[in-house]
Structures are given as C-alpha cells and as structure tokens.
PDB file of C-alpha atoms in Angstrom:
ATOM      1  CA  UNK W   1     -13.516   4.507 -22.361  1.00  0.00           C
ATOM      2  CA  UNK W   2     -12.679   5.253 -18.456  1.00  0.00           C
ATOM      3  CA  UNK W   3     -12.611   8.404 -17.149  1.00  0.00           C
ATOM      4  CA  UNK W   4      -9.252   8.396 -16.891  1.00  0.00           C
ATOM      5  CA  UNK W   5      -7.755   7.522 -20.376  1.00  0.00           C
ATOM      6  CA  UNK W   6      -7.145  10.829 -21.141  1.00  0.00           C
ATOM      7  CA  UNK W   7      -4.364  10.973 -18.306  1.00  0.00           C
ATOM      8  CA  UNK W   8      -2.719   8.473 -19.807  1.00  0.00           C
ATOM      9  CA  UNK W   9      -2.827   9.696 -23.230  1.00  0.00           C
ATOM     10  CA  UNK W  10       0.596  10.807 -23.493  1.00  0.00           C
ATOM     11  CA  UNK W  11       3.513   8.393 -24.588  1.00  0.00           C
ATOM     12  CA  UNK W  12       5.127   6.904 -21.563  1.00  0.00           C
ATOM     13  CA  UNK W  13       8.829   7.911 -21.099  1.00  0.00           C
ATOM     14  CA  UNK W  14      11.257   4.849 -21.018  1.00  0.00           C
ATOM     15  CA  UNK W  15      12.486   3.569 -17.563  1.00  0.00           C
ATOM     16  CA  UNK W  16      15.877   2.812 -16.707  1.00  0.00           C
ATOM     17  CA  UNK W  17      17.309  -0.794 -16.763  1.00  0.00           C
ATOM     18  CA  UNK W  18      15.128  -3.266 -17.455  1.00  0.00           C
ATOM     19  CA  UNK W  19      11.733  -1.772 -16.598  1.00  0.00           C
ATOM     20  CA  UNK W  20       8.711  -1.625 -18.442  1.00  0.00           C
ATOM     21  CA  UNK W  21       5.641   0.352 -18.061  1.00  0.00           C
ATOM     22  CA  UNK W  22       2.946  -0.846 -20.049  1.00  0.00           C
ATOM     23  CA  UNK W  23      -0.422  -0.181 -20.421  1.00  0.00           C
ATOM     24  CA  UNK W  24      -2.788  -2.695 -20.278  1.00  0.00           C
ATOM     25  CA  UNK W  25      -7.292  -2.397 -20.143  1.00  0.00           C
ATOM     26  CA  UNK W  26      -7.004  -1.480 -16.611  1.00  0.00           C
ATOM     27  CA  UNK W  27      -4.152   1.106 -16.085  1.00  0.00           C
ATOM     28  CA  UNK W  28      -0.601   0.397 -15.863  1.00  0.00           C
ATOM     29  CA  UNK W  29       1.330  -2.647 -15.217  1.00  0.00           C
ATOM     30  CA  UNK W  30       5.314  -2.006 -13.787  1.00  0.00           C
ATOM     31  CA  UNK W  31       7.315  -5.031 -14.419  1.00  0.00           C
ATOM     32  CA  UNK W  32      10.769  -6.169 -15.857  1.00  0.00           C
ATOM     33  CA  UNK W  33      11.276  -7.081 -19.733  1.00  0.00           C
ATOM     34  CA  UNK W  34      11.652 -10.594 -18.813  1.00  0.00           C
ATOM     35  CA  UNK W  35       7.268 -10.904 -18.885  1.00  0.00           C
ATOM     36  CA  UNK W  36       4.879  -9.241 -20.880  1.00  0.00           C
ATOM     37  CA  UNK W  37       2.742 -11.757 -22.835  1.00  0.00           C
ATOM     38  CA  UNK W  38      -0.638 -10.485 -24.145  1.00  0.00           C
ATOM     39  CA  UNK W  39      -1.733 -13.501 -22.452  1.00  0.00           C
ATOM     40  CA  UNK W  40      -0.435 -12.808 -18.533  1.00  0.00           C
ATOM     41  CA  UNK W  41      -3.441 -12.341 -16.278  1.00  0.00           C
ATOM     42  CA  UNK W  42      -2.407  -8.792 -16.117  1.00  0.00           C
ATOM     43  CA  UNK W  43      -4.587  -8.130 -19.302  1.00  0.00           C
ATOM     44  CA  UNK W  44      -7.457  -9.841 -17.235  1.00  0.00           C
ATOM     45  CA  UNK W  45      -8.398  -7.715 -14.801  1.00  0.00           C
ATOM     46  CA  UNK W  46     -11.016  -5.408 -15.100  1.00  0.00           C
ATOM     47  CA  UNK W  47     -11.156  -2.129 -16.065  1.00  0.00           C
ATOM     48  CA  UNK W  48     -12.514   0.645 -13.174  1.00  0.00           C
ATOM     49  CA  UNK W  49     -14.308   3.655 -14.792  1.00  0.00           C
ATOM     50  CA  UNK W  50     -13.228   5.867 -11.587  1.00  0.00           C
ATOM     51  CA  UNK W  51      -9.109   4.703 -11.100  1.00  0.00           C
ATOM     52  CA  UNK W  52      -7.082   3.284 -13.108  1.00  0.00           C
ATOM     53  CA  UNK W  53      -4.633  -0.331 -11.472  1.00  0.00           C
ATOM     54  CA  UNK W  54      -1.174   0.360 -11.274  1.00  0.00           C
ATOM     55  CA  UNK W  55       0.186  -3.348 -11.251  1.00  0.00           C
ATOM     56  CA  UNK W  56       3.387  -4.153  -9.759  1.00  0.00           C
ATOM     57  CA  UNK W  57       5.762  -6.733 -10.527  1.00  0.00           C
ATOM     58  CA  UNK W  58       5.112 -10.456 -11.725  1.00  0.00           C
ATOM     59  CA  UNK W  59       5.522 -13.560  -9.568  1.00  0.00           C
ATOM     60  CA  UNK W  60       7.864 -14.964 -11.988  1.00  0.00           C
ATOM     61  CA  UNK W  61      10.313 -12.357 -11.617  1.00  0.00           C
ATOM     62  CA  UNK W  62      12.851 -10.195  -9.190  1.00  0.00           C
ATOM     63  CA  UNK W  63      10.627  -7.832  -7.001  1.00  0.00           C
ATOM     64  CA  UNK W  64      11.087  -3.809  -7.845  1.00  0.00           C
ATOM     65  CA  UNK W  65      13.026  -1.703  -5.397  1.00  0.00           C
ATOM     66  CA  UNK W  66      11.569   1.265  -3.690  1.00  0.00           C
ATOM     67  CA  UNK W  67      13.976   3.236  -6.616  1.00  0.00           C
ATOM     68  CA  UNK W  68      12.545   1.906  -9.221  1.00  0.00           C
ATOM     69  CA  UNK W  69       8.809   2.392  -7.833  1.00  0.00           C
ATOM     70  CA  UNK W  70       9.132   6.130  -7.760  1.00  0.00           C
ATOM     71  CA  UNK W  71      10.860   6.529 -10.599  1.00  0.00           C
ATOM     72  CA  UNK W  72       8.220   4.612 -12.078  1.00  0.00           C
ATOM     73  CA  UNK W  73       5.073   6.874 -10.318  1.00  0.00           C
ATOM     74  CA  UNK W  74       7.536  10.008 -11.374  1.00  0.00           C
ATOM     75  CA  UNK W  75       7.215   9.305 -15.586  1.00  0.00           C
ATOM     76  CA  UNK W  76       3.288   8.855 -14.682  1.00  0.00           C
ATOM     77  CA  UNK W  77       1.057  12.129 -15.528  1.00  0.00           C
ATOM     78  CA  UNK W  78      -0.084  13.375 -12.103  1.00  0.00           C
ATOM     79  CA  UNK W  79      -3.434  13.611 -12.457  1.00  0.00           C
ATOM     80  CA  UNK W  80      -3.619   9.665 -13.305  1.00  0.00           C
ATOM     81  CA  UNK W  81      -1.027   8.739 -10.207  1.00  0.00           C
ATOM     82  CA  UNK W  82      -3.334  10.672  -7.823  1.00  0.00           C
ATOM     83  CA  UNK W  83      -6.027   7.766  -8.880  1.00  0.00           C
ATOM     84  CA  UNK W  84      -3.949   4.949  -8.585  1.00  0.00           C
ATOM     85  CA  UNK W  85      -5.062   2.104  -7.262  1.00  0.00           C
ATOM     86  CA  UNK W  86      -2.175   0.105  -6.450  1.00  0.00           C
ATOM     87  CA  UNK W  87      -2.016  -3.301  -7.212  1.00  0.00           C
ATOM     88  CA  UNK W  88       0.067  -6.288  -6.470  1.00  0.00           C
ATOM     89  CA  UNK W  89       0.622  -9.246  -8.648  1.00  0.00           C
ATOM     90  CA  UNK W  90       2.238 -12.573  -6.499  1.00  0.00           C
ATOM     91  CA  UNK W  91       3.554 -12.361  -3.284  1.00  0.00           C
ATOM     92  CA  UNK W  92       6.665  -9.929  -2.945  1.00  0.00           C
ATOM     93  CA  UNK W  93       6.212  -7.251  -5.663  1.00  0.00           C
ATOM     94  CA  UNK W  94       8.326  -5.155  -3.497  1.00  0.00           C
ATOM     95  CA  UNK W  95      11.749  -6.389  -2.067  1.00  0.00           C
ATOM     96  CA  UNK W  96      11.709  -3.570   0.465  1.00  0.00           C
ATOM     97  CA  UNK W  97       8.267  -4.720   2.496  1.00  0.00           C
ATOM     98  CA  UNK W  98       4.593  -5.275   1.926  1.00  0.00           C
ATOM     99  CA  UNK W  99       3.109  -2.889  -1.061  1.00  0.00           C
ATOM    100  CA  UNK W 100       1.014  -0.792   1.418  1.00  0.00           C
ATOM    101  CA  UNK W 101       3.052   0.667   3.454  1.00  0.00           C
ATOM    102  CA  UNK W 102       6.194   0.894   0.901  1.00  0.00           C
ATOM    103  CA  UNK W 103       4.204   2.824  -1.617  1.00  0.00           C
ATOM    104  CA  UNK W 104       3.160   4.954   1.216  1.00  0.00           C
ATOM    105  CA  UNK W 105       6.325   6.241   2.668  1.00  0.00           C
ATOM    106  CA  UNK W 106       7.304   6.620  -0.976  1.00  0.00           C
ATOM    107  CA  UNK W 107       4.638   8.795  -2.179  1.00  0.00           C
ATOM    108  CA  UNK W 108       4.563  10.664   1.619  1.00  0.00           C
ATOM    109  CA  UNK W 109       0.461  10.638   1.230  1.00  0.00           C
ATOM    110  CA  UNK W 110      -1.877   8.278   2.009  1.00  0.00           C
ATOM    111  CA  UNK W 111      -2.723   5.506  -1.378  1.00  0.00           C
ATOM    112  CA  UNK W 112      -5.073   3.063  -2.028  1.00  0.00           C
ATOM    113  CA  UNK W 113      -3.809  -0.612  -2.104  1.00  0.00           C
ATOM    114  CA  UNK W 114      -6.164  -3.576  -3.103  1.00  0.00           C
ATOM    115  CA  UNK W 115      -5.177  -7.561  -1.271  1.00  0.00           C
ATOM    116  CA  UNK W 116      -4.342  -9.263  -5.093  1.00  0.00           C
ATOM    117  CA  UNK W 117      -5.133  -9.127  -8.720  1.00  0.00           C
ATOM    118  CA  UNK W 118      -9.244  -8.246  -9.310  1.00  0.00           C
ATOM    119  CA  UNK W 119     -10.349 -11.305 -11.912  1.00  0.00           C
ATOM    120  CA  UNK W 120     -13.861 -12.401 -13.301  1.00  0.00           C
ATOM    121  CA  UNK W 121     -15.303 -15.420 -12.596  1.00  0.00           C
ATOM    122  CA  UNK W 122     -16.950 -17.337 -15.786  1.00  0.00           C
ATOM    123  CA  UNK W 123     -20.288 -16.075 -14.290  1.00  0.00           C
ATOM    124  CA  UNK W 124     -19.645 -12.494 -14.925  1.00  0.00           C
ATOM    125  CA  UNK W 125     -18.682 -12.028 -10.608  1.00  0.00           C
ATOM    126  CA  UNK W 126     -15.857  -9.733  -9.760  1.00  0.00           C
ATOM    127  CA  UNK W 127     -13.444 -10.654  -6.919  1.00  0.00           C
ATOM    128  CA  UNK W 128     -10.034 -10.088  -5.419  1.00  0.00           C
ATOM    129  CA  UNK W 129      -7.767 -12.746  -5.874  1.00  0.00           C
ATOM    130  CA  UNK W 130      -4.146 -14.121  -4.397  1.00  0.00           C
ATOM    131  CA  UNK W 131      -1.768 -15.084  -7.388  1.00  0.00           C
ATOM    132  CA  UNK W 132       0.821 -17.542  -6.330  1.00  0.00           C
ATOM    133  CA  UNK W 133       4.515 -17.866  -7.384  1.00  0.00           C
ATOM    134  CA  UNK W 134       3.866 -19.666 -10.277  1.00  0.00           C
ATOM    135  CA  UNK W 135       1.148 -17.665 -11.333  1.00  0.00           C
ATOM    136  CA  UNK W 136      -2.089 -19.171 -10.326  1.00  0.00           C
ATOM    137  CA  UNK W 137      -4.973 -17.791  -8.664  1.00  0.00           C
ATOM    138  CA  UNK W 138      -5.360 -19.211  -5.382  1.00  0.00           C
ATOM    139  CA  UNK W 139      -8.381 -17.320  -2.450  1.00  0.00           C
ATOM    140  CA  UNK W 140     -10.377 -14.753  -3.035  1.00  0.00           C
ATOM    141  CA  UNK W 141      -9.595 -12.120   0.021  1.00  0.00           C
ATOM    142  CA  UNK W 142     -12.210 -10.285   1.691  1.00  0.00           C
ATOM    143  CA  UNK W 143     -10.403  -6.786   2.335  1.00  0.00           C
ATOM    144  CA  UNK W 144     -10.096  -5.918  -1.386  1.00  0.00           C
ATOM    145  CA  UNK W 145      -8.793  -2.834  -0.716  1.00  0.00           C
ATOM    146  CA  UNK W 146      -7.069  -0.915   1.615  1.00  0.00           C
ATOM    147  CA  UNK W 147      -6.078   2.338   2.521  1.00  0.00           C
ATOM    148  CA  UNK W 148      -2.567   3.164   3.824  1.00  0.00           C
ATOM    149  CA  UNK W 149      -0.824   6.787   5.177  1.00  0.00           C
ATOM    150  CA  UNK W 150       2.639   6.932   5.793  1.00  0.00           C
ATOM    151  CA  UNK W 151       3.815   5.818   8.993  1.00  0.00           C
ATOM    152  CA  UNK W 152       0.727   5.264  10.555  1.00  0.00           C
ATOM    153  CA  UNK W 153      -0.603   1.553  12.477  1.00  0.00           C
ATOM    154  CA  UNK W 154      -2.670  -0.552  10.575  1.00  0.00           C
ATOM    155  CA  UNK W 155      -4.656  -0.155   6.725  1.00  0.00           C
ATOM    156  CA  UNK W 156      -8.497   0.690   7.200  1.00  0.00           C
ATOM    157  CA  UNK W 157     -10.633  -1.481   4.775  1.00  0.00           C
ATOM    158  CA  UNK W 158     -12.323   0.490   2.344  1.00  0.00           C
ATOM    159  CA  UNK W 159     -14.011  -2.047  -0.302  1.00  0.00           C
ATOM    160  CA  UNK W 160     -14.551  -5.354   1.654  1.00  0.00           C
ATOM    161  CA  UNK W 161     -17.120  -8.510   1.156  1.00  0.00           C
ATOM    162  CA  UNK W 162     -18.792 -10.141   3.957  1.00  0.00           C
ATOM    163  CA  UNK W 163     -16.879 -13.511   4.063  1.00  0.00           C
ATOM    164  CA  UNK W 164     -20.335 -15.431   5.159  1.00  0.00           C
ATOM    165  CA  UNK W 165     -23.643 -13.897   4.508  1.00  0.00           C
ATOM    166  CA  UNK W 166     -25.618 -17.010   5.505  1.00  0.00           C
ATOM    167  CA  UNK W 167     -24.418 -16.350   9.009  1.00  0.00           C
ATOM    168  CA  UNK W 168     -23.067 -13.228   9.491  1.00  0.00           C
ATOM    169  CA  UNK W 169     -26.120 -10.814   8.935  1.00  0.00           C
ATOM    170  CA  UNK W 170     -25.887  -8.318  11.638  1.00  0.00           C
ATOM    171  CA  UNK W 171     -22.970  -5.616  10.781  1.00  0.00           C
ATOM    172  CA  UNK W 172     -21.095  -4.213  13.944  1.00  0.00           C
ATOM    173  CA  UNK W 173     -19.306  -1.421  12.405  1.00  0.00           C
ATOM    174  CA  UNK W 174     -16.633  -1.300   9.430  1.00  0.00           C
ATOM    175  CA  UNK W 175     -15.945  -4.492   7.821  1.00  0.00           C
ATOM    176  CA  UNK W 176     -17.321  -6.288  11.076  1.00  0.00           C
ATOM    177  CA  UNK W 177     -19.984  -8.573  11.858  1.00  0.00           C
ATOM    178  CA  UNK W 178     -21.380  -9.871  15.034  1.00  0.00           C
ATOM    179  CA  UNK W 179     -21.173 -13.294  16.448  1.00  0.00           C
ATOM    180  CA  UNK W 180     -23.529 -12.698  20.012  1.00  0.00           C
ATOM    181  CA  UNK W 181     -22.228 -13.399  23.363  1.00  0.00           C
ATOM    182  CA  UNK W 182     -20.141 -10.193  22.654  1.00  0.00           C
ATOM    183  CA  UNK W 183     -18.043 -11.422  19.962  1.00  0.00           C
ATOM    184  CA  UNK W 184     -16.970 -10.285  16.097  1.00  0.00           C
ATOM    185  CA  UNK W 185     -15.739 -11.586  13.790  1.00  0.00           C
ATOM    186  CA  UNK W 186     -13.676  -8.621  11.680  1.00  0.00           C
ATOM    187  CA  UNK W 187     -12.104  -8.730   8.080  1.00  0.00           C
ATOM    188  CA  UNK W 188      -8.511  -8.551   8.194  1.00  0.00           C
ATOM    189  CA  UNK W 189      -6.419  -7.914   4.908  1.00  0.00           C
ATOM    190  CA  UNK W 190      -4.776 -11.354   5.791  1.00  0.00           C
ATOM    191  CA  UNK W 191      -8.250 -13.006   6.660  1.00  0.00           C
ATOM    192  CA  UNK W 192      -9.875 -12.602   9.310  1.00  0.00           C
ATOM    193  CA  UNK W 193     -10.314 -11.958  13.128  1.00  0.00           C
ATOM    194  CA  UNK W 194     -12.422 -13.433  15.342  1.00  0.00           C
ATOM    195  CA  UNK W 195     -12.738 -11.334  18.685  1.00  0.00           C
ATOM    196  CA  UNK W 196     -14.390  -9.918  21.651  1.00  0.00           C
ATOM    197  CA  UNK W 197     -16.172  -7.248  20.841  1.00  0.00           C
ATOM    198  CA  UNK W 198     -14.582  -4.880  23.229  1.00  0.00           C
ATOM    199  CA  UNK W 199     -10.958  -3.872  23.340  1.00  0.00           C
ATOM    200  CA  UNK W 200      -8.657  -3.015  25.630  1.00  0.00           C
ATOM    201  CA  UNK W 201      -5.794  -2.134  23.366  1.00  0.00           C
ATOM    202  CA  UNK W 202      -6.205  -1.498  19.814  1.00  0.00           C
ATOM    203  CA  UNK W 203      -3.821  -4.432  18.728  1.00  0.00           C
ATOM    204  CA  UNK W 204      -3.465  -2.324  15.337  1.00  0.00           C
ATOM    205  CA  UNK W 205      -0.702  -5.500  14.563  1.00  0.00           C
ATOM    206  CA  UNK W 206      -3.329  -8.078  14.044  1.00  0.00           C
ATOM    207  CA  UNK W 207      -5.122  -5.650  11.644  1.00  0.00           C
ATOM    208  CA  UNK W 208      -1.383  -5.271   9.618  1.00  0.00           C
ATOM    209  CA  UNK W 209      -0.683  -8.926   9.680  1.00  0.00           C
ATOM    210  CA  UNK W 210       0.177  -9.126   5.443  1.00  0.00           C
ATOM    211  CA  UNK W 211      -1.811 -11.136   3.060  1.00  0.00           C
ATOM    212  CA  UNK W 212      -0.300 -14.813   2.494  1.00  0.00           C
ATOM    213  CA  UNK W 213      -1.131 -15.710  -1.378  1.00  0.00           C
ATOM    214  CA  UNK W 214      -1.688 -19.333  -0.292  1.00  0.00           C
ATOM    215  CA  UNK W 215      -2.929 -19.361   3.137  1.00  0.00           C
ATOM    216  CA  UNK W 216      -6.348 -17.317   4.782  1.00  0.00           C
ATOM    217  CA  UNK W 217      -5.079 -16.269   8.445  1.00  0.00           C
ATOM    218  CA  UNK W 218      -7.949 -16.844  10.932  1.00  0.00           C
ATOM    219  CA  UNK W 219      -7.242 -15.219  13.758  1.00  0.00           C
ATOM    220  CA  UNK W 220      -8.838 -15.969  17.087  1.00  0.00           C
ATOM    221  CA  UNK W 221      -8.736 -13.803  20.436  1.00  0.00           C
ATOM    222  CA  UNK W 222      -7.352 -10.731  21.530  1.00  0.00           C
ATOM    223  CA  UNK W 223      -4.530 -10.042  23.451  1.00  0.00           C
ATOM    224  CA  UNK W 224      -5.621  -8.690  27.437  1.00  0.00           C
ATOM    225  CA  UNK W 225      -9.289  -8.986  26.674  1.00  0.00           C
ATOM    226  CA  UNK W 226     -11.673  -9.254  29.149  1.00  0.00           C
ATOM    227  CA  UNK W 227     -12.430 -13.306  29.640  1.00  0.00           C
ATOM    228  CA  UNK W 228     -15.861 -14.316  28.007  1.00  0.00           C
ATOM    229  CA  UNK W 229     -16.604 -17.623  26.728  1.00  0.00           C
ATOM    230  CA  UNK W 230     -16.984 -17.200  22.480  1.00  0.00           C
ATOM    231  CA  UNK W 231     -19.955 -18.526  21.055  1.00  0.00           C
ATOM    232  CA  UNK W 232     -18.099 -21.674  19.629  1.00  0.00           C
ATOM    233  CA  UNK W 233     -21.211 -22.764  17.691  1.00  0.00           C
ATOM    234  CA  UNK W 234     -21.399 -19.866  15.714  1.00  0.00           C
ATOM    235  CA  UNK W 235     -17.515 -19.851  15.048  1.00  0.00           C
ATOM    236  CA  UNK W 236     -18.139 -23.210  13.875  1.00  0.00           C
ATOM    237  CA  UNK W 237     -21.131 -22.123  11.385  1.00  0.00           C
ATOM    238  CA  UNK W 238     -18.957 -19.490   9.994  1.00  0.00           C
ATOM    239  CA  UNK W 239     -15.640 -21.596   9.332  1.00  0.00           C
ATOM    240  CA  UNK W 240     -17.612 -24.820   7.705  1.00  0.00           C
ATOM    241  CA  UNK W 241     -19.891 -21.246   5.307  1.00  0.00           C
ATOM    242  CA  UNK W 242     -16.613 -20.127   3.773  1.00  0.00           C
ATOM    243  CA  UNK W 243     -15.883 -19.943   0.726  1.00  0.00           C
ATOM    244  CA  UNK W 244     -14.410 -23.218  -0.652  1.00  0.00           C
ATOM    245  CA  UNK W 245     -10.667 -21.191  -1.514  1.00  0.00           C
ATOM    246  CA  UNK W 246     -10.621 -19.346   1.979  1.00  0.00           C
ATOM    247  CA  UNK W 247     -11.862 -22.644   3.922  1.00  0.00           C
ATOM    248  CA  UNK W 248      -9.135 -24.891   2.276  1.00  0.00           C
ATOM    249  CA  UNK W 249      -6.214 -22.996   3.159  1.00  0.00           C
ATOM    250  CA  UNK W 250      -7.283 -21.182   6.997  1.00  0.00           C
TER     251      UNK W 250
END
C-alpha cells in the first residue's frame, strides 16, 4: 500500500450537486455523476508510493468551477491534499483557465501539476499522456510535471523526459539540451522550444503556452535575440527522432 493510504482512510464527505469524489488505485478522481465506470482510464493510471493523483474532471463532461475545486480540496484530509499531485483528464477540466495556475490561486501555495493522465504502455513503460475529447490517448508530453505558485510567470519543469536521446546528449541546464552553434532546444509543457541559447528577455510566455491534447507545439526562435544562424541540420535530426505521437501532430 502507498504511503499515503492512511490519509485517505477516512470516509469522504459528500459534495454538493452533482460531484463525486472517488477513490480510485492512484488517489482521487473529482468528476460529475454522469462518469464513473470501473472501466474509465482513470482506474489506469499508476499508483505513486510518495503522492497520491488528484484527477480532475472527464473529457466527456462539463468542466468543474473554481467553487467546486476547493470545496472539493476542503472535504480532503490535509495531510493527503498537501501531496497532491494534480492531474488533468481531457482538455478543459477547469472552465475558469488552465489547471496550473487555477489550482494555484485557489490553494494560495505553490502545487504540483503533471501535462495529462500517467498510463502504461503494454511493455511495462510509464509515460504522460494527452487524453482527447472523446477519451483517447493521443502524445506522450515531455514536461510531465510541473510546478506552479500563485501569480507568478511561467511553471518550472520538475519531472521531464528528454524528447530525443539519439541526438540530444549534452544537457544545458533544466529540462534543456544543446543543439551547437549556440542553440537549445528546451522542453516546454506544450512541447517544445527551440532557441538561442542566450536571452535577452526571459519570454516566461513561451514557457506558459498550455498543453494542446492533440497537437505538440514546436516552437522556434526567440523574440529580440541576438541574430545567429541555427544549426538547421541538427533541428532537422531532432524533428525526423521524435517520438512517432509528438512527430505526427508538431
């Protein structure tokens, strides 16, 4: 058993309207009574040992308000909403704005927010993965999971994979990897971002650009950077080494 079953060995209170909290292997999944099937994907996902997944929402149903979110974090025992990771299922879960920054200003602390839904492969792998509208996996991001405070510029990435080991072999600080001729390339949580390696402004906007379930943002350049030709070659490499789900839908 996790760690943190223990938190979450009280009965659950009941939520207002038509909320549910249930729990599932890995935590807690918020969602309306309209979905609940032992068979949802929600069941899926792996348990953590360290924190438990609070899932939100379902992408066949109405997105929770910010009212509903902390009444739902309010019924949870304290201990086991400190080690939430927060976790959202399709490609709204909140009407009010992305998950990050809503849960955030919600909770007035800083919270941990993973990309998608965290799925096995047949093979045994672990990876974060998009869930579209209709409830199908579609990429596998490469900023799993992100860290957020309240009112502050972009998430930093604090469990990313590199998105092309073949090539990209020579790290160049967090979640970035270097290109030569003075480039990066830099996972994003909505992809990535290829760049010169120096900045003149921290262009915090690129790094808060929100994941797209169906579509891996590659984003090349910086805005007033210092002119330098990138090594196109290497770009090239990188784009054709992607994985298959991130390659089809840059």
């Amino acid at each position: 058993a996790p760690h943190w079953e223990a938190d979450l060995s009280t009965e659950l209170p009941e939520l207002p309207g038509d909320l549910v909290l249930d729990q599932i292997p890995a935590g807690l999944w918020l969602h309306r009574r309209r979905v609940g099937s032992v068979t949802d994907l929600a069941y899926s996902v792996p348990t953590d040992d360290a924190h438990p997944s609070l899932i939100l929402s379902h992408p066949g149903e109405e997105p929770l308000h910010r009212d509903e979110l902390a009444q739902a974090v309010a019924a949870i025992p304290a201990l086991a909403a400190d080690r939430c990771v927060f976790t959202p299922y399709g490609q709204s879960p909140i009407v009010d704005g992305p998950v990050g920054p809503v849960v955030a200003d919600v909770l007035g602390r800083a919270v941990h927010v993973r990309t998608g839904l965290p799925l096995c492969a047949p093979a045994g792998q672990r990876a974060v993965v998009t869930i579209d509208q209709k409830g199908l996996p579609r990429w596998r991001t490469f900023a799993r999971e992100l860290w957020h405070a309240p009112r502050s510029g972009a998430p930093r990435p604090v469990d990313w994979v590199n998105p092309c080991p073949e090539v990209l072999d020579t790290p160049a600080g967090a979640a970035t990897f270097a290109l030569g001729n003075n480039w990066v390339v830099e996972v994003v949580q909505a992809g990535l971002w290829i760049r010169p390696e120096q900045l003149r402004e921290p262009a915090d906007w690129i790094r808060g650009l929100p994941v797209d379930v169906n579509r891996c943002a590659v984003v090349i350049g910086a805005p007033q950077a210092a002119e330098s030709t990138p090594p196109g070659h290497v770009i090239a490499d990188v784009l054709e080494k992607l994985p298959i789900d991130a390659r089809k839908r840059a």
